[in-house]
CSV table of C-alpha atoms in Angstrom, one decimal:
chain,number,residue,atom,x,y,z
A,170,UNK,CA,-51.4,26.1,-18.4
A,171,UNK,CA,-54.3,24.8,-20.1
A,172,UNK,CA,-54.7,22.8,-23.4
A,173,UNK,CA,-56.9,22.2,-26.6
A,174,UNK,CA,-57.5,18.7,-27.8
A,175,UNK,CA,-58.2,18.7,-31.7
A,176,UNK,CA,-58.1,16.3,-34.8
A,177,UNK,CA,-54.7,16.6,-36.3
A,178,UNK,CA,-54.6,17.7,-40.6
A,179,UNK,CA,-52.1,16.8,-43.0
A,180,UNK,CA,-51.0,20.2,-42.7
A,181,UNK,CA,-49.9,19.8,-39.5
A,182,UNK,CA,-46.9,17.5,-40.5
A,183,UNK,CA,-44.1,19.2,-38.9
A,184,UNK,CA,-45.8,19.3,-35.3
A,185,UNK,CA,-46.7,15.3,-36.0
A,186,UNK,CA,-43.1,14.5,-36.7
A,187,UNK,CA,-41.3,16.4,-34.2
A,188,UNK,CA,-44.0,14.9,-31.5
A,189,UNK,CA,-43.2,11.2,-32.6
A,190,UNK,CA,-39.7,11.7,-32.3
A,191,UNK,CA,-39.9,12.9,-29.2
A,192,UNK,CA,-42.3,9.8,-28.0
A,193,UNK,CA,-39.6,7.8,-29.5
A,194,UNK,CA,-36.5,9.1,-28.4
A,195,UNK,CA,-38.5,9.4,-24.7
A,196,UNK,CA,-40.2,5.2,-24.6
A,197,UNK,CA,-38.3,3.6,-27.0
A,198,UNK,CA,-40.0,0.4,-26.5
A,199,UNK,CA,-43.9,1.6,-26.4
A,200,UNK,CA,-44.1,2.0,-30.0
A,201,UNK,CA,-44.3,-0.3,-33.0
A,202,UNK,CA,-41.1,2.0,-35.3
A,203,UNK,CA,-37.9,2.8,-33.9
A,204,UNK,CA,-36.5,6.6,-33.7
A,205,UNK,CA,-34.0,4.9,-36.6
A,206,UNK,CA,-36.9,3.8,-38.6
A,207,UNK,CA,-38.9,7.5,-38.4
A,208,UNK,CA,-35.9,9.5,-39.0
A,209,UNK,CA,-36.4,7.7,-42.6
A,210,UNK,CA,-39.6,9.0,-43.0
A,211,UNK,CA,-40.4,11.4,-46.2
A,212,UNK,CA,-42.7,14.6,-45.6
A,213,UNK,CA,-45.3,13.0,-47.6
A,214,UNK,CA,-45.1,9.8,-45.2
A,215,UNK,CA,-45.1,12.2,-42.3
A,216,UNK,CA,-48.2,14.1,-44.4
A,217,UNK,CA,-50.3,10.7,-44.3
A,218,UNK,CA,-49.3,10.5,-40.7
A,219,UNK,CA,-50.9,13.9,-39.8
A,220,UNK,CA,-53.8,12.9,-42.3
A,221,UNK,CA,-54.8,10.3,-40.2
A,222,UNK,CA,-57.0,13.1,-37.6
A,223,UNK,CA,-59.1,13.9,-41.2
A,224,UNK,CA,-59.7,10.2,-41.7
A,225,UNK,CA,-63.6,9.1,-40.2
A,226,UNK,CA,-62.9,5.5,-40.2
A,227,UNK,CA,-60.2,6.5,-37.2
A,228,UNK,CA,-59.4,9.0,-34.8
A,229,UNK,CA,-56.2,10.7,-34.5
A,230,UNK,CA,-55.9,13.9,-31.5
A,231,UNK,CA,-53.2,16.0,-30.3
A,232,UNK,CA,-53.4,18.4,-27.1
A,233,UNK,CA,-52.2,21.8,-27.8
A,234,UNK,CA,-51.0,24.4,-25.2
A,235,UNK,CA,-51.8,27.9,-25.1
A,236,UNK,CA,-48.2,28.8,-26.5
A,237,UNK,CA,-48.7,26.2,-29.2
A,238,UNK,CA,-46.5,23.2,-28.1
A,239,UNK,CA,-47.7,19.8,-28.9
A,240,UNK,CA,-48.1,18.4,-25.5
A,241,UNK,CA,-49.6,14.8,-26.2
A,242,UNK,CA,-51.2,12.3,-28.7
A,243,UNK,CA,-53.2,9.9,-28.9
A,244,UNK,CA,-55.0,7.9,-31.5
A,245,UNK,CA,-57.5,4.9,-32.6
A,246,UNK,CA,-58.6,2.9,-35.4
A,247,UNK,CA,-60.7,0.0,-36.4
A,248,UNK,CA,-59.0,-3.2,-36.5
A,249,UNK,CA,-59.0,-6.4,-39.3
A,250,UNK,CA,-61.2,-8.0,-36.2
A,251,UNK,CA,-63.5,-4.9,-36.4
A,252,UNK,CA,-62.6,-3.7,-32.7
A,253,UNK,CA,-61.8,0.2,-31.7
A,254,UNK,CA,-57.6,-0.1,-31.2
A,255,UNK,CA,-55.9,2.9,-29.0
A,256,UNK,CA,-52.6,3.8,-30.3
A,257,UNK,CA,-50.0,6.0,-30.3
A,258,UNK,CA,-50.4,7.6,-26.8
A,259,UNK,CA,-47.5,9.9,-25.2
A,260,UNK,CA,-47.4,13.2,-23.5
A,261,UNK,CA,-44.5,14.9,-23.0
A,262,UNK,CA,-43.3,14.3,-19.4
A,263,UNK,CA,-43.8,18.0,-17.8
A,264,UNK,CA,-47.6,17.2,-19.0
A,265,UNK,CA,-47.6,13.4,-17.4
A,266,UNK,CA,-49.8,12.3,-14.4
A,267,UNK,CA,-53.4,13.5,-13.4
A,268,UNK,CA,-53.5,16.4,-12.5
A,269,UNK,CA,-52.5,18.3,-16.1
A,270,UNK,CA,-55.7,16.4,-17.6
A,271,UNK,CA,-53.4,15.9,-20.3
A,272,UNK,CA,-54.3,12.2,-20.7
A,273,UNK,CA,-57.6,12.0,-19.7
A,274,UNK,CA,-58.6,14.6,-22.4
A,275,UNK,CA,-57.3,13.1,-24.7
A,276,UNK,CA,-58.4,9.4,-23.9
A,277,UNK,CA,-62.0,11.1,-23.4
A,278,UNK,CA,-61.8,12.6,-26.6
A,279,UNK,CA,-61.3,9.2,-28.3
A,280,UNK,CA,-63.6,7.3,-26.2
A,281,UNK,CA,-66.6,10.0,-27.8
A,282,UNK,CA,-65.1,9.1,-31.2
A,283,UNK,CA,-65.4,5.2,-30.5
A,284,UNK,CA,-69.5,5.0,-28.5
A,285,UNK,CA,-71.0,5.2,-31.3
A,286,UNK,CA,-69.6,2.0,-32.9
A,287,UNK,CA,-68.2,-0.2,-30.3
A,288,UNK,CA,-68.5,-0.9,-26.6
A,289,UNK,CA,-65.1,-1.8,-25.8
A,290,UNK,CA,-61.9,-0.2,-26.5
A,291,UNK,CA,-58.6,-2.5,-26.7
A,292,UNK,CA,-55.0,-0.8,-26.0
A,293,UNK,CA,-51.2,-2.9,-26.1
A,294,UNK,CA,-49.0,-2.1,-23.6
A,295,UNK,CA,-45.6,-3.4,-23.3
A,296,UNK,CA,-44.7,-5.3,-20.3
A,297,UNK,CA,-41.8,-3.5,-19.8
A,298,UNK,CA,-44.0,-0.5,-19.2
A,299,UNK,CA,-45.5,-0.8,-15.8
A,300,UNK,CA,-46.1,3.1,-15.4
A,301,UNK,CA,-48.5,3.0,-18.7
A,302,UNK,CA,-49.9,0.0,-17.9
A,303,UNK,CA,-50.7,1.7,-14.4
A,304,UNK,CA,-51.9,5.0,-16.2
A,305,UNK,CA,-54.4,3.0,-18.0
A,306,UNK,CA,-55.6,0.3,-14.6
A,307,UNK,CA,-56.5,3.8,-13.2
A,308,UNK,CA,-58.6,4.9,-16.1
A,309,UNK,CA,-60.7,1.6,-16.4
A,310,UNK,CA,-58.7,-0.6,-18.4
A,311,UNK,CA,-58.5,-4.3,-17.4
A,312,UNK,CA,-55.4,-7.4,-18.6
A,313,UNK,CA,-57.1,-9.7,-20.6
A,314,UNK,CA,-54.3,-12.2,-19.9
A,315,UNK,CA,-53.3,-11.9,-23.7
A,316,UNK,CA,-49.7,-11.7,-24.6
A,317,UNK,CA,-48.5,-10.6,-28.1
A,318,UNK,CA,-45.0,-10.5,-29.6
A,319,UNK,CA,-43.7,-7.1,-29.9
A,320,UNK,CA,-43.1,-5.9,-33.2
A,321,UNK,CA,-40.2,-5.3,-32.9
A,322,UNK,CA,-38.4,-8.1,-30.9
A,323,UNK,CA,-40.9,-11.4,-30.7
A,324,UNK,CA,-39.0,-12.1,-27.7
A,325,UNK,CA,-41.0,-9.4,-25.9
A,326,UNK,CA,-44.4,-9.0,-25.6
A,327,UNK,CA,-47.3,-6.4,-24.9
A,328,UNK,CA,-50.3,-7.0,-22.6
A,329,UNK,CA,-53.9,-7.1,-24.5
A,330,UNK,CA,-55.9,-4.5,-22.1
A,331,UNK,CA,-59.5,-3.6,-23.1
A,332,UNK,CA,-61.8,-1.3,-21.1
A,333,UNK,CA,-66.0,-1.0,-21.5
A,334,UNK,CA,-67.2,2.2,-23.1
C-alpha cells in the first residue's frame, strides 16, 4: 500500500484525535498526556492540535494511505533554547519497521522542514522504549548522555538524542 505525507489543517481534527488516541492507548509511556488526560480534550483543543501542520514556526505531518487511514505522525518545533525538537512520532503498528517507509517519510519530511534553520535535530525517548530508541540509532540519531525527568512520573526519565542534519 503506499502513502502521502502532508501538513495536517485544523480541519482535520477528527483524524488528529482519533490518531493520538490510538498512539496513546498503543505507548502509553512515549508521550508527554495520558489517554485519561486527551479523552478531556474539547474539539477546539483538538482544532489547535491539527492547526499546528498550518503553523511555519513548526512542522506537524501525517502519512495517509490510499484508503484514507491515518497511518503515522510526526512533528517538530522550535524550542525556548532555539533548537528544532521532534515530537509526537507513532505509526500504527501494521505500518512499523523499514520496509513500509512509513517512518522514514515522515522523519524526511521534517528533516526538509528543519535545514534551513538548524543543523541538528534533538528527539526524547523514554528509556523504557528500547525499540524507538533503536528506530532512531538506525536513522542517525546518537545518546547525548542527557537524562530528563519524564513528565509524567520524575522518577523516569527520557534519553536526550540529537542527530546532524
Amino acid at each position: 500500500m503506499t502513502f502521502a505525507v502532508r501538513s495536517t489543517r485544523a480541519d482535520d481534527w477528527r483524524e488528529v484525535k482519533a490518531l493520538r488516541l490510538e498512539m496513546l492507548a498503543d505507548t502509553p509511556n512515549a508521550f508527554g498526556e495520558t489517554l485519561a488526560q486527551a479523552l478531556e480534550h474539547t474539539e477546539s483543543e483538538w482544532r489547535a492540535l491539527a492547526a499546528r501542520g498550518e503553523n511555519p514556526a513548526g512542522a506537524q505531518l501525517v502519512a495517509v494511505a490510499d484508503d484514507g487511514r491515518w497511518i503515522g505522525t510526526m512533528g517538530a518545533y522550535v524550542t525556548a533554547r532555539s533548537e528544532a525538537l521532534l515530537v509526537g512520532v507513532y505509526v500504527t503498528p501494521a505500518y512499523r519497521g523499514i520496509r513500509s517507509g512509513v517512518t522514514d517519510a515522515l522523519l524526511s519530511a521534517v528533516e526538509d522542514w528543519c535545514r534551513p534553520r538548524f543543523v541538528t535535530l534533538t528527539l526524547h525517548v523514554h528509556e523504557q522504549n528500547p525499540r524507538a530508541r533503536a528506530a532512531y540509532e538506525r536513522r542517525g540519531f546518537e545518546y547525548t548522555g542527557a537524562r530528563l525527568p519524564y513528565v509524567l512520573d520524575p522518577a523516569e526519565f527520557e534519553l536526550a538524542m540529537v542527530k546532524r542534519l
